[in-house]
Amino acid sequence: MKERLLFSGVGGQGVLTGANILAKTFLTEGKKVLMSEVHGMAQRGGSVICTVCVGDVYSPLIADGGADVIVSMEPVEALRYIKKLKRDGVIITDINPVIPPNVSIGESKYPDPEEVFKELSSRGKLIKIDALDIAKKSGNAITKNVVMLGALAGMDLLPIGKEKILESVKNNIPEKYVEMNERAFNMGLKAVKV
Amino acid sequence: MDVLSTQKKALLLGNEAVVRGAVEAGIDVATTYPGTPSSEIADTFSKIAQYYKNKGLEPGFYFQYSTNEKVALEFAAAAAVSGLRALTCMKHVGLNVASDTFMTYMYVGCKAGHVIITADDPSCHSSQNEQDNRYYAKFGNAPLLEPSDPLEAKDMVMEAFKISEELSLPILFRMTTRTSHIRGPVSLGRINLKKKKGKFEKNPLMVTVPEVARKLHPILLEKMEMAEKISENSRFNYVEDFGGNAGIVSSGPSHNYVREAVEELGVKCKILKLGMTNPLPRKMCIDFLKACGRVLVVEELEPFLEEQLKAIAHEEEIDVKIYGKGYGGLSRIYEYDVDIVERVIRKFFGLKEKESASSSIPIPPRPPVLCPGCPHRATYYAVKQVAPEGTIYPTDIGCYTLGKAPPLEVADFLLCMGSNVGTACGFSYATNQKVISFMGDSTFFHAGLPGIVNAVHHNHDCIITVLDNRTTAMTGHQPNPGTEYDGMGNEAVMLKVEDVVRGLGVKHVEVVNPNNLEKTKETFRRALEYKGTSVVVSKAPCILLIPQERRAGSFEIDQNKCTKCEVCIKKFGCPAFYYDGDKIKIDETLCSACGVCTQVCEPHAIRRKK
């Protein structure tokens, strides 16, 4: 069994925290898991990528065409790493663009989100959710990463149960925020249920 | 804390695994100057110390964020020669700073084990160069260990203390970004922390005057001969045989990619995995080369192993073809990944290339930027308002290098820690342009002082700005000599930048809060008028140090008042501003409510959101 997940987004969106919670769930379930993280300069509004590889794996980095799932906190950040996705892979992305400053000052262009979604759909199974809106409804925009984890759990793609992932969310978040994050997780989970 | 887990296994970051190894090995003294990708090693020691202290327990070790890497190495060296186990960690360029100490420390040697960790940064994720520090092991005659993953990192640190003690020689331990910042399962043993005091026994051979140094050098070379024997028998050097007579040699994170590709492609080969890479296990290498018809060497950056293996093959007259740098896309630049390594292994075994495709839609780059609410932005904006055309802005190592990007563009020259001042002096002599240089508070203490002394002594006409945000921000908010607490969480003597520079003889010194733009502009105007060396201390805490609650809320734009002059976007450059259609808006998830933008908006269109 091998499962490779790629998490992407913008520095400050909780990409690492979300991926870390998931990786810990795998370890608690007795599975080998490797993870790679981006630290340092990229924390400050830069593009952030983090990978979680489970099972009989040696490298925490994912080869082109090797990711089963891309979970992205921002549409263009899903597209940036699309060559990593397997042919029949799944993309779960939040729909809210975060406009880079070089776009605001006119140095580059942010593509039309509809075109981004069209391109993503041509590469795999695309699940779009308004995670920001859900996060705000759960109590705070900061829970967006947990909404995305809930959505991922709701897709039934992983070799671990959703209740285990929720358990890991609860165990790895400061106590006073547990309730809000549980709400965020469940709302994310419902958002992808057909 | 995962790193103190009492379970059999924990999911640890490579850097945390290093600390766990040290904690199980009974570390006594750990020192550092923080630098990515090594920072979490030190931060984890700091957290452990404070965790125990908060529980009313004695941490059982001492940890220090030293002023710079040289001081860090010297402090720990004194502990190690007094019989205390020591660890010093730094980023690769940190070892340049500590190299003067390092080179002669090898001659003197240690008593208890001393592990010197260098965290290299292939691809310069957060560095000014990507030097391969394995050459320091050869240069200084230090045994060298290179782990591939967190589990190996932990085991190797424990072994490193033993080797260091066996040889009475400090040992170099090379992490890279992809060993420091990967997380994996680590098997745990018993935590072994107990506060001890050492004893320094005097020995004339520890005073490296020429006569002594001449005696010590041959002793060092003898120690390295002993080290080779250790390398021959090290469990971190081993061969994996998957059949055939093709060979692959690798070390560090490259090995992970080799293993992954070999399994994915199902090719037959023997793999020599090297964990102790200085000195190389010569006999083991000879046997491996003899058993292979051709060998591929996969290592990041320089051909460190490749050239040594080629020399061995030549000296031993072994009929083997060795491939490395320049073959199949193996480069001396940037870090490797699974794709690069899989491509070369496909070529080595005559397999077809794999196809892959990026998106055809152009994607805007998203480089790191100064945070919304960062006080550096306010300083830069004010400086740009008053500095004459052609002003040169030498900069330094820290978040503030991000001021290089448009629209601020206040970074013109950068070499290394502290280089802003030395180069500012040079520019002021070499040109008729005005010079305003920048460095952070931590950089000021680390390497800024000698440059300022030079400026004052020669009366160079330049403005030296210390962006004093009360922390070492970029590497993760470590304390520095300007903060009132230290790495153990103890109260510390807080040095004020302005007092220090006055003490160094600077006559024109001003302190200003950059979040007040008018006052900041006036301050720089006065400094520009002053003939000679002046220092501006631009003092406001890093926005991330301000509690979340006080950063809550957001500003918004009154669209009726906004004239679209674009000063907020095109001059001030706060990332929270963006165009939504033809309206300028503020992204409330990014805004940190500092309110400095209200001072740049002439039509007063920016107001606090209710």
PDB file of C-alpha atoms in Angstrom, chain A residues 2 4 9-10 20 23-24 27 31-47 56-65 74 76-77 79-80 82-84 97-111 115-116 119 123 132 136 141-142 172 177, chain B residues 2 9-11 13 36 40 125-127 178 181-185 256-257 259-260 263-264 335-339 342 354 356-371 399 401-402 406-407 473-477 544 548 569-570 573 575 577-579 587-590:
ATOM      1  CA  LYS A   2       1.284   3.431  -0.933  1.00  0.00           C
ATOM      2  CA  ARG A   4       0.908  10.054  -1.493  1.00  0.00           C
ATOM      3  CA  GLY A   9      -1.375  26.882  -0.235  1.00  0.00           C
ATOM      4  CA  VAL A  10      -0.037  30.239   0.848  1.00  0.00           C
ATOM      5  CA  ASN A  20       0.984  17.306  10.190  1.00  0.00           C
ATOM      6  CA  ALA A  23       0.477  12.416   9.187  1.00  0.00           C
ATOM      7  CA  LYS A  24       0.182  11.822  12.933  1.00  0.00           C
ATOM      8  CA  LEU A  27       1.493   6.964  12.662  1.00  0.00           C
ATOM      9  CA  LYS A  31       1.583   2.972   9.359  1.00  0.00           C
ATOM     10  CA  LYS A  32       4.935   4.217   8.078  1.00  0.00           C
ATOM     11  CA  VAL A  33       4.628   7.855   7.109  1.00  0.00           C
ATOM     12  CA  LEU A  34       7.094  10.407   5.741  1.00  0.00           C
ATOM     13  CA  MET A  35       6.473  14.086   5.379  1.00  0.00           C
ATOM     14  CA  SER A  36       8.352  17.006   3.877  1.00  0.00           C
ATOM     15  CA  GLU A  37       7.811  20.593   4.881  1.00  0.00           C
ATOM     16  CA  VAL A  38       8.805  24.048   3.718  1.00  0.00           C
ATOM     17  CA  HIS A  39      10.108  26.386   6.427  1.00  0.00           C
ATOM     18  CA  GLY A  40      11.844  29.718   6.590  1.00  0.00           C
ATOM     19  CA  MET A  41      11.333  32.391   3.995  1.00  0.00           C
ATOM     20  CA  ALA A  42       8.348  30.685   2.383  1.00  0.00           C
ATOM     21  CA  GLN A  43       6.315  31.124   5.570  1.00  0.00           C
ATOM     22  CA  ARG A  44       5.803  34.788   4.754  1.00  0.00           C
ATOM     23  CA  GLY A  45       3.064  34.805   2.117  1.00  0.00           C
ATOM     24  CA  GLY A  46       5.046  32.536  -0.203  1.00  0.00           C
ATOM     25  CA  SER A  47       3.857  29.406  -1.971  1.00  0.00           C
ATOM     26  CA  ASP A  56       6.128   1.298   1.778  1.00  0.00           C
ATOM     27  CA  VAL A  57       7.865   4.564   0.847  1.00  0.00           C
ATOM     28  CA  TYR A  58      11.449   5.837   1.095  1.00  0.00           C
ATOM     29  CA  SER A  59      11.164   9.388  -0.137  1.00  0.00           C
ATOM     30  CA  PRO A  60       9.018  12.083   1.434  1.00  0.00           C
ATOM     31  CA  LEU A  61       9.114  13.953  -1.890  1.00  0.00           C
ATOM     32  CA  ILE A  62       6.629  12.989  -4.594  1.00  0.00           C
ATOM     33  CA  ALA A  63       7.672  12.253  -8.185  1.00  0.00           C
ATOM     34  CA  ASP A  64       5.839  13.795 -11.134  1.00  0.00           C
ATOM     35  CA  GLY A  65       2.611  11.843 -11.613  1.00  0.00           C
ATOM     36  CA  GLU A  74      -5.907  28.198  -2.900  1.00  0.00           C
ATOM     37  CA  VAL A  76      -3.649  28.612  -8.328  1.00  0.00           C
ATOM     38  CA  GLU A  77      -1.537  26.767  -5.738  1.00  0.00           C
ATOM     39  CA  LEU A  79      -2.385  24.266 -10.430  1.00  0.00           C
ATOM     40  CA  ARG A  80       1.232  25.104  -9.575  1.00  0.00           C
ATOM     41  CA  ILE A  82      -0.478  19.759 -10.962  1.00  0.00           C
ATOM     42  CA  LYS A  83       2.290  17.777 -12.677  1.00  0.00           C
ATOM     43  CA  LYS A  84       2.693  15.850  -9.443  1.00  0.00           C
ATOM     44  CA  PRO A  97      -7.954  33.231  -4.684  1.00  0.00           C
ATOM     45  CA  VAL A  98      -5.247  34.964  -2.672  1.00  0.00           C
ATOM     46  CA  ILE A  99      -3.828  37.598  -5.010  1.00  0.00           C
ATOM     47  CA  PRO A 100      -0.006  37.800  -4.874  1.00  0.00           C
ATOM     48  CA  PRO A 101       1.380  41.359  -4.505  1.00  0.00           C
ATOM     49  CA  ASN A 102       3.199  41.119  -7.864  1.00  0.00           C
ATOM     50  CA  VAL A 103      -0.231  40.751  -9.482  1.00  0.00           C
ATOM     51  CA  SER A 104      -1.583  43.815  -7.637  1.00  0.00           C
ATOM     52  CA  ILE A 105       1.285  45.995  -8.878  1.00  0.00           C
ATOM     53  CA  GLY A 106       0.739  44.728 -12.424  1.00  0.00           C
ATOM     54  CA  GLU A 107       3.915  42.643 -12.776  1.00  0.00           C
ATOM     55  CA  SER A 108       2.066  39.406 -13.435  1.00  0.00           C
ATOM     56  CA  LYS A 109      -1.467  38.199 -13.995  1.00  0.00           C
ATOM     57  CA  TYR A 110      -3.743  36.023 -11.889  1.00  0.00           C
ATOM     58  CA  PRO A 111      -5.521  33.632 -14.271  1.00  0.00           C
ATOM     59  CA  GLU A 115      -9.981  28.567 -16.470  1.00  0.00           C
ATOM     60  CA  VAL A 116      -7.978  27.287 -13.524  1.00  0.00           C
ATOM     61  CA  GLU A 119      -7.559  22.930 -16.353  1.00  0.00           C
ATOM     62  CA  ARG A 123      -6.121  16.557 -14.981  1.00  0.00           C
ATOM     63  CA  LEU A 132     -13.140  30.054   3.717  1.00  0.00           C
ATOM     64  CA  LYS A 136     -15.971  31.637   9.012  1.00  0.00           C
ATOM     65  CA  ALA A 141     -11.347  31.857   9.106  1.00  0.00           C
ATOM     66  CA  ILE A 142      -8.269  30.303  10.701  1.00  0.00           C
ATOM     67  CA  ASN A 172      -3.299  18.310  18.250  1.00  0.00           C
ATOM     68  CA  TYR A 177     -10.175  25.758  20.093  1.00  0.00           C
TER      69      TYR A 177
ATOM     70  CA  ASP B   2       6.435  14.823  20.769  1.00  0.00           C
ATOM     71  CA  LYS B   9       7.820   5.760  18.373  1.00  0.00           C
ATOM     72  CA  ALA B  10       7.114   9.391  17.512  1.00  0.00           C
ATOM     73  CA  LEU B  11       6.713  11.304  14.286  1.00  0.00           C
ATOM     74  CA  LEU B  13      11.063  16.427  12.263  1.00  0.00           C
ATOM     75  CA  THR B  36      17.349  27.947   8.587  1.00  0.00           C
ATOM     76  CA  GLU B  40      14.373  23.906  15.050  1.00  0.00           C
ATOM     77  CA  HIS B 125      15.653  27.813   0.013  1.00  0.00           C
ATOM     78  CA  SER B 126      16.576  30.400   2.632  1.00  0.00           C
ATOM     79  CA  SER B 127      20.261  31.172   2.132  1.00  0.00           C
ATOM     80  CA  ARG B 178      15.593  17.700   3.250  1.00  0.00           C
ATOM     81  CA  HIS B 181      12.645  19.459   7.397  1.00  0.00           C
ATOM     82  CA  ILE B 182      11.288  16.005   6.766  1.00  0.00           C
ATOM     83  CA  ARG B 183       9.183  14.219   9.308  1.00  0.00           C
ATOM     84  CA  GLY B 184       9.287  10.485   9.852  1.00  0.00           C
ATOM     85  CA  PRO B 185       8.842   7.798  12.496  1.00  0.00           C
ATOM     86  CA  ASN B 256      15.948   8.204  -0.258  1.00  0.00           C
ATOM     87  CA  TYR B 257      15.374   9.087  -3.901  1.00  0.00           C
ATOM     88  CA  ARG B 259      15.863   3.686  -3.022  1.00  0.00           C
ATOM     89  CA  GLU B 260      12.487   4.957  -4.209  1.00  0.00           C
ATOM     90  CA  GLU B 263      12.165  -0.028  -6.281  1.00  0.00           C
ATOM     91  CA  GLU B 264       9.765   1.821  -8.609  1.00  0.00           C
ATOM     92  CA  GLU B 335      18.943  19.981  -4.518  1.00  0.00           C
ATOM     93  CA  TYR B 336      17.941  16.655  -6.035  1.00  0.00           C
ATOM     94  CA  ASP B 337      14.478  15.116  -5.944  1.00  0.00           C
ATOM     95  CA  VAL B 338      12.820  11.869  -6.989  1.00  0.00           C
ATOM     96  CA  ASP B 339      12.344  13.086 -10.568  1.00  0.00           C
ATOM     97  CA  GLU B 342      14.690   8.628 -11.395  1.00  0.00           C
ATOM     98  CA  LYS B 354       9.058   9.388 -18.235  1.00  0.00           C
ATOM     99  CA  SER B 356       5.166  14.732 -17.319  1.00  0.00           C
ATOM    100  CA  ALA B 357       3.419  17.998 -18.007  1.00  0.00           C
ATOM    101  CA  SER B 358       2.977  21.218 -16.060  1.00  0.00           C
ATOM    102  CA  SER B 359      -0.061  23.436 -16.507  1.00  0.00           C
ATOM    103  CA  SER B 360      -0.289  25.316 -19.782  1.00  0.00           C
ATOM    104  CA  ILE B 361      -1.858  28.302 -17.995  1.00  0.00           C
ATOM    105  CA  PRO B 362       0.784  30.831 -16.877  1.00  0.00           C
ATOM    106  CA  ILE B 363       0.898  30.865 -13.054  1.00  0.00           C
ATOM    107  CA  PRO B 364       1.895  34.021 -11.195  1.00  0.00           C
ATOM    108  CA  PRO B 365       4.980  33.529  -9.005  1.00  0.00           C
ATOM    109  CA  ARG B 366       4.365  33.772  -5.276  1.00  0.00           C
ATOM    110  CA  PRO B 367       7.646  34.661  -3.600  1.00  0.00           C
ATOM    111  CA  PRO B 368       7.732  35.352   0.139  1.00  0.00           C
ATOM    112  CA  VAL B 369       6.929  38.963   1.077  1.00  0.00           C
ATOM    113  CA  LEU B 370       7.138  41.194   4.142  1.00  0.00           C
ATOM    114  CA  CYS B 371       4.082  40.350   6.272  1.00  0.00           C
ATOM    115  CA  CYS B 399      13.291  39.273   6.819  1.00  0.00           C
ATOM    116  CA  THR B 401      15.938  41.418   2.527  1.00  0.00           C
ATOM    117  CA  LEU B 402      12.354  40.942   1.311  1.00  0.00           C
ATOM    118  CA  PRO B 406       9.030  45.938  -5.909  1.00  0.00           C
ATOM    119  CA  PRO B 407       7.485  48.277  -5.037  1.00  0.00           C
ATOM    120  CA  ALA B 473      12.263  37.069  13.267  1.00  0.00           C
ATOM    121  CA  MET B 474      13.036  35.210  10.075  1.00  0.00           C
ATOM    122  CA  THR B 475      14.393  32.072  11.723  1.00  0.00           C
ATOM    123  CA  GLY B 476      11.433  31.778  14.104  1.00  0.00           C
ATOM    124  CA  HIS B 477      11.566  34.516  16.755  1.00  0.00           C
ATOM    125  CA  LEU B 544       3.890  38.449  14.724  1.00  0.00           C
ATOM    126  CA  GLN B 548      -3.469  37.701  17.934  1.00  0.00           C
ATOM    127  CA  ILE B 569      -0.446  49.156  -3.748  1.00  0.00           C
ATOM    128  CA  LYS B 570       2.322  50.612  -5.865  1.00  0.00           C
ATOM    129  CA  GLY B 573       3.075  47.548  -1.171  1.00  0.00           C
ATOM    130  CA  PRO B 575       0.089  42.441   0.422  1.00  0.00           C
ATOM    131  CA  PHE B 577      -4.294  45.387  -0.816  1.00  0.00           C
ATOM    132  CA  TYR B 578      -5.584  43.945  -4.104  1.00  0.00           C
ATOM    133  CA  TYR B 579      -7.714  44.813  -7.108  1.00  0.00           C
ATOM    134  CA  ASP B 587      -8.136  41.249   2.143  1.00  0.00           C
ATOM    135  CA  GLU B 588      -9.427  40.921   5.708  1.00  0.00           C
ATOM    136  CA  THR B 589      -7.752  37.525   6.184  1.00  0.00           C
ATOM    137  CA  LEU B 590      -4.379  39.170   5.517  1.00  0.00           C
TER     138      LEU B 590
END
